[in-house]
């Protein structure tokens, strides 16, 4: 990629943050800084790099998608992250969301159930130097018990219900953001765990691909 392309994409990224993200009320400086930095065009298929900063999701192969930039920002802001946090992401996909998280927190654990996406994205993390992202291939609906508890968990696929096992793996004060609903539309839902009490807040409608696995939709 030449210098002109770098400049072009940096300009588009800045426009994306101003017009799609800040204009819609996202204000966490850590989230805005990460969105300004991560080269989203590198996380989409080559043929779609010109569309990478558009206000919409894009296909990434295997019938999966990279989420709309605003959804990434909204989910990230609602995790209320601090620099020392350890975060679990379920649904690595293109790796873009994990990279945004990795710019903000100490360590990201990310699980993907599609082998081809897992392999491609793992290589990309190494190429880009995201050494604080630990990846795992398999069903993420049971979380990652050995590495729990997590300060925050983000599920980037639509679940029929909130898996209890994920709430169990949240630290005291931990936050979970997950789309919950049927296969066509979901409500983005935030859970806060405080001294064993669970507070649940609906954030709004959304549409994600299915979370498939033991505590999600059947294969
Ligand atoms: N976070 C991704 C990104 O930044 O590109 C978006 C992911 S896409 C909307 C949802 C991903 O969740 C897909 O890659 C899909 O294969 C994965 N997925 C679905 N069910 C899963 C499961 N049980 N465990 C792990 N990954 C799963």
Short mmCIF file of C-alpha atoms and ligand atoms in Angstrom, two decimals:
data_model
loop_
_atom_site.label_atom_id
_atom_site.label_comp_id
_atom_site.label_asym_id
_atom_site.label_seq_id
_atom_site.Cartn_x
_atom_site.Cartn_y
_atom_site.Cartn_z
CA UNK A 1 0.00 0.00 0.00
CA UNK A 2 1.50 3.34 -0.99
CA UNK A 3 1.59 6.61 0.91
CA UNK A 4 -1.28 8.11 -1.11
CA UNK A 5 -3.53 5.21 -0.12
CA UNK A 6 -2.53 5.59 3.53
CA UNK A 7 -3.49 9.27 3.41
CA UNK A 8 -6.74 8.54 1.59
CA UNK A 9 -7.84 5.94 4.14
CA UNK A 10 -6.74 8.09 7.10
CA UNK A 11 -9.01 10.85 5.73
CA UNK A 12 -11.93 8.46 5.34
CA UNK A 13 -11.38 7.14 8.85
CA UNK A 14 -11.48 10.66 10.28
CA UNK A 15 -14.72 11.36 8.36
CA UNK A 16 -16.19 8.09 9.60
CA UNK A 17 -15.47 9.04 13.22
CA UNK A 18 -16.85 12.57 12.87
CA UNK A 19 -19.96 11.88 10.79
CA UNK A 20 -21.02 8.39 11.90
CA UNK A 21 -19.69 8.04 15.42
CA UNK A 22 -19.30 11.40 17.21
CA UNK A 23 -22.39 12.82 15.50
CA UNK A 24 -24.43 9.97 16.99
CA UNK A 25 -23.28 10.63 20.52
CA UNK A 26 -20.31 8.32 21.10
CA UNK A 27 -17.97 10.29 23.37
CA UNK A 28 -15.62 7.90 25.20
CA UNK A 29 -12.16 9.25 24.23
CA UNK A 30 -10.60 5.77 24.32
CA UNK A 31 -13.18 4.45 21.85
CA UNK A 32 -12.83 7.44 19.51
CA UNK A 33 -9.03 7.21 19.59
CA UNK A 34 -9.13 3.49 18.73
CA UNK A 35 -11.56 4.07 15.83
CA UNK A 36 -9.27 6.82 14.49
CA UNK A 37 -6.29 4.45 14.60
CA UNK A 38 -7.37 0.97 13.44
CA UNK A 39 -7.12 0.57 9.61
CA UNK A 40 -10.59 -0.91 8.99
CA UNK A 41 -9.86 -1.30 5.23
CA UNK A 42 -7.26 -3.96 6.06
CA UNK A 43 -9.87 -6.09 7.87
CA UNK A 44 -12.26 -6.37 4.88
CA UNK A 45 -11.75 -8.44 1.70
CA UNK A 46 -9.47 -6.60 -0.80
CA UNK A 47 -12.32 -6.11 -3.26
CA UNK A 48 -14.26 -4.14 -0.61
CA UNK A 49 -11.53 -1.89 0.79
CA UNK A 50 -13.01 1.16 -0.94
CA UNK A 51 -16.24 0.58 1.01
CA UNK A 52 -14.59 -0.12 4.35
CA UNK A 53 -15.47 3.23 5.94
CA UNK A 54 -19.11 3.28 4.79
CA UNK A 55 -21.99 3.46 7.26
CA UNK A 56 -22.91 -0.23 6.96
CA UNK A 57 -21.77 -3.80 7.62
CA UNK A 58 -19.84 -5.68 4.89
CA UNK A 59 -19.51 -9.37 3.98
CA UNK A 60 -16.24 -11.03 5.05
CA UNK A 61 -16.81 -14.49 3.51
CA UNK A 62 -18.33 -17.68 4.97
CA UNK A 63 -21.72 -15.86 5.12
CA UNK A 64 -20.37 -13.68 7.95
CA UNK A 65 -20.08 -9.90 8.31
CA UNK A 66 -17.97 -7.13 9.79
CA UNK A 67 -20.36 -4.90 11.77
CA UNK A 68 -21.27 -1.31 10.88
CA UNK A 69 -18.70 1.09 12.44
CA UNK A 70 -21.36 2.71 14.66
CA UNK A 71 -22.41 -0.66 16.14
CA UNK A 72 -18.74 -1.43 16.91
CA UNK A 73 -18.45 1.95 18.67
CA UNK A 74 -21.71 1.58 20.59
CA UNK A 75 -20.88 -1.92 21.81
CA UNK A 76 -17.35 -0.89 22.78
CA UNK A 77 -18.46 2.23 24.66
CA UNK A 78 -21.03 0.21 26.59
CA UNK A 79 -18.31 -2.11 27.89
CA UNK A 80 -17.04 0.91 29.93
CA UNK A 81 -13.44 -0.15 29.39
CA UNK A 82 -10.31 0.89 31.26
CA UNK A 83 -6.71 0.25 30.24
CA UNK A 84 -6.10 -2.61 32.67
CA UNK A 85 -9.17 -4.64 31.60
CA UNK A 86 -9.15 -8.20 30.27
CA UNK A 87 -11.92 -8.68 27.74
CA UNK A 88 -13.50 -11.73 26.10
CA UNK A 89 -14.95 -11.39 22.59
CA UNK A 90 -17.09 -14.16 21.10
CA UNK A 91 -17.08 -14.08 17.29
CA UNK A 92 -13.65 -12.89 16.07
CA UNK A 93 -14.79 -12.68 12.42
CA UNK A 94 -12.64 -10.16 10.53
CA UNK A 95 -10.78 -9.19 13.72
CA UNK A 96 -11.73 -5.50 13.49
CA UNK A 97 -13.67 -5.40 16.76
CA UNK A 98 -10.90 -7.30 18.57
CA UNK A 99 -8.33 -4.80 17.25
CA UNK A 100 -10.44 -1.88 18.53
CA UNK A 101 -10.60 -3.56 21.94
CA UNK A 102 -6.86 -4.32 21.84
CA UNK A 103 -6.08 -0.62 21.33
CA UNK A 104 -7.93 0.15 24.56
CA UNK A 105 -7.35 -2.67 27.05
CA UNK A 106 -4.56 -4.83 28.42
CA UNK A 107 -5.58 -8.13 26.86
CA UNK A 108 -8.30 -9.45 24.53
CA UNK A 109 -9.38 -13.09 24.32
CA UNK A 110 -11.32 -13.83 21.15
CA UNK A 111 -13.05 -17.03 20.00
CA UNK A 112 -14.18 -17.91 16.45
CA UNK A 113 -16.03 -21.06 15.33
CA UNK A 114 -15.28 -20.82 11.57
CA UNK A 115 -11.90 -22.32 10.80
CA UNK A 116 -11.13 -20.23 7.71
CA UNK A 117 -11.93 -16.94 9.46
CA UNK A 118 -10.00 -18.04 12.52
CA UNK A 119 -6.86 -18.84 10.46
CA UNK A 120 -6.95 -15.70 8.30
CA UNK A 121 -7.60 -13.37 11.20
CA UNK A 122 -4.96 -14.92 13.47
CA UNK A 123 -2.36 -14.25 10.75
CA UNK A 124 -3.59 -10.68 10.34
CA UNK A 125 -3.21 -9.99 14.08
CA UNK A 126 0.40 -11.19 13.89
CA UNK A 127 1.11 -9.12 10.77
CA UNK A 128 -0.32 -5.98 12.36
CA UNK A 129 1.44 -6.62 15.68
CA UNK A 130 -1.64 -7.18 17.85
CA UNK A 131 0.20 -9.42 20.30
CA UNK A 132 -2.26 -8.69 23.13
CA UNK A 133 -5.03 -10.59 21.31
CA UNK A 134 -5.19 -14.25 22.30
CA UNK A 135 -7.33 -16.33 19.94
CA UNK A 136 -9.09 -19.64 20.18
CA UNK A 137 -10.84 -21.77 17.57
CA UNK A 138 -14.16 -23.31 18.66
CA UNK A 139 -17.59 -22.67 20.16
CA UNK A 140 -17.44 -19.53 22.29
CA UNK A 141 -20.91 -19.84 23.81
CA UNK A 142 -19.38 -21.53 26.89
CA UNK A 143 -16.88 -18.68 27.31
CA UNK A 144 -13.24 -19.33 28.23
CA UNK A 145 -13.30 -20.72 31.76
CA UNK A 146 -9.50 -21.01 32.28
CA UNK A 147 -9.01 -17.29 31.61
CA UNK A 148 -12.08 -16.08 33.55
CA UNK A 149 -13.16 -13.90 35.29
CA UNK A 150 -13.29 -11.13 32.66
CA UNK A 151 -13.84 -7.42 33.25
CA UNK A 152 -15.99 -7.35 30.12
CA UNK A 153 -17.46 -9.74 27.57
CA UNK A 154 -18.73 -8.85 24.10
CA UNK A 155 -20.76 -11.24 21.95
CA UNK A 156 -20.75 -10.20 18.29
CA UNK A 157 -23.41 -12.65 17.04
CA UNK A 158 -27.14 -12.86 17.80
CA UNK A 159 -28.13 -15.16 20.68
CA UNK A 160 -31.57 -16.68 21.41
CA UNK A 161 -30.98 -15.95 25.13
CA UNK A 162 -28.16 -14.77 27.39
CA UNK A 163 -25.94 -17.76 28.26
CA UNK A 164 -25.74 -18.00 32.09
CA UNK A 165 -22.22 -19.38 31.75
CA UNK A 166 -21.05 -16.01 30.36
CA UNK A 167 -22.51 -14.13 33.33
CA UNK A 168 -20.70 -16.61 35.61
CA UNK A 169 -17.41 -15.69 33.91
CA UNK A 170 -17.81 -11.95 34.56
CA UNK A 171 -15.78 -10.42 37.39
CA UNK A 172 -17.56 -8.43 40.11
CA UNK A 173 -18.40 -5.12 38.42
CA UNK A 174 -18.13 -6.83 35.01
CA UNK A 175 -20.08 -5.80 31.89
CA UNK A 176 -21.52 -7.96 29.10
CA UNK A 177 -22.92 -6.69 25.79
CA UNK A 178 -24.85 -9.17 23.66
CA UNK A 179 -27.51 -9.06 20.92
CA UNK A 180 -30.52 -11.15 22.03
CA UNK A 181 -33.56 -12.05 19.96
CA UNK A 182 -34.72 -14.16 17.05
CA UNK A 183 -32.83 -14.89 13.85
CA UNK A 184 -34.03 -11.73 12.07
CA UNK A 185 -33.64 -9.01 14.70
CA UNK A 186 -32.27 -8.64 18.17
CA UNK A 187 -32.07 -6.17 21.05
CA UNK A 188 -28.55 -5.15 21.94
CA UNK A 189 -28.49 -5.88 25.67
CA UNK A 190 -26.11 -4.76 28.40
CA UNK A 191 -25.65 -6.71 31.62
CA UNK A 192 -23.83 -5.40 34.69
CA UNK A 193 -22.85 -7.77 37.45
CA UNK A 194 -22.44 -6.20 40.87
CA UNK A 195 -22.04 -8.30 44.02
CA UNK A 196 -24.07 -11.11 42.43
CA UNK A 197 -26.89 -8.78 41.35
CA UNK A 198 -27.51 -8.61 37.65
CA UNK A 199 -28.71 -5.39 36.05
CA UNK A 200 -30.04 -5.71 32.48
CA UNK A 201 -30.46 -2.70 30.16
CA UNK A 202 -31.78 -2.78 26.55
CA UNK A 203 -29.69 -0.53 24.28
CA UNK A 204 -31.72 -0.76 21.05
CA UNK A 205 -32.49 -2.87 18.01
CA UNK A 206 -29.82 -4.53 15.88
CA UNK A 207 -29.32 -7.31 13.38
CA UNK A 208 -26.49 -9.84 13.69
CA UNK A 209 -25.67 -13.22 12.18
CA UNK A 210 -26.50 -16.18 14.41
CA UNK A 211 -24.50 -17.22 17.47
CA UNK A 212 -24.24 -20.95 16.82
CA UNK A 213 -23.27 -23.41 19.54
CA UNK A 214 -24.12 -25.21 22.74
CA UNK A 215 -25.62 -22.11 24.42
CA UNK A 216 -26.71 -20.40 21.18
CA UNK A 217 -28.65 -21.53 18.10
CA UNK A 218 -28.34 -25.17 17.02
CA UNK A 219 -25.78 -25.90 14.28
N1 LIG B 1 -16.49 -9.21 15.64
C1 LIG B 1 -16.47 -9.48 14.24
C2 LIG B 1 -15.69 -8.49 13.44
O1 LIG B 1 -15.18 -7.51 14.00
O2 LIG B 1 -15.55 -8.72 12.23
C3 LIG B 1 -17.87 -9.59 13.66
C4 LIG B 1 -18.29 -10.94 13.67
S1 LIG B 1 -19.63 -11.56 12.77
C5 LIG B 1 -20.93 -10.38 12.94
C6 LIG B 1 -20.03 -12.87 13.90
C7 LIG B 1 -18.97 -13.93 14.06
O3 LIG B 1 -19.35 -14.80 15.12
C8 LIG B 1 -18.79 -14.81 12.83
O4 LIG B 1 -17.44 -14.80 12.43
C9 LIG B 1 -19.24 -16.17 13.31
O5 LIG B 1 -18.57 -17.25 12.68
C10 LIG B 1 -18.93 -16.09 14.78
N2 LIG B 1 -19.65 -17.03 15.64
C11 LIG B 1 -20.93 -17.44 15.60
N3 LIG B 1 -21.19 -18.32 16.58
C12 LIG B 1 -20.03 -18.47 17.29
C13 LIG B 1 -19.64 -19.24 18.42
N4 LIG B 1 -20.48 -20.06 19.05
N5 LIG B 1 -18.38 -19.13 18.87
C14 LIG B 1 -17.47 -18.33 18.23
N6 LIG B 1 -17.78 -17.58 17.15
C15 LIG B 1 -19.04 -17.65 16.69
#
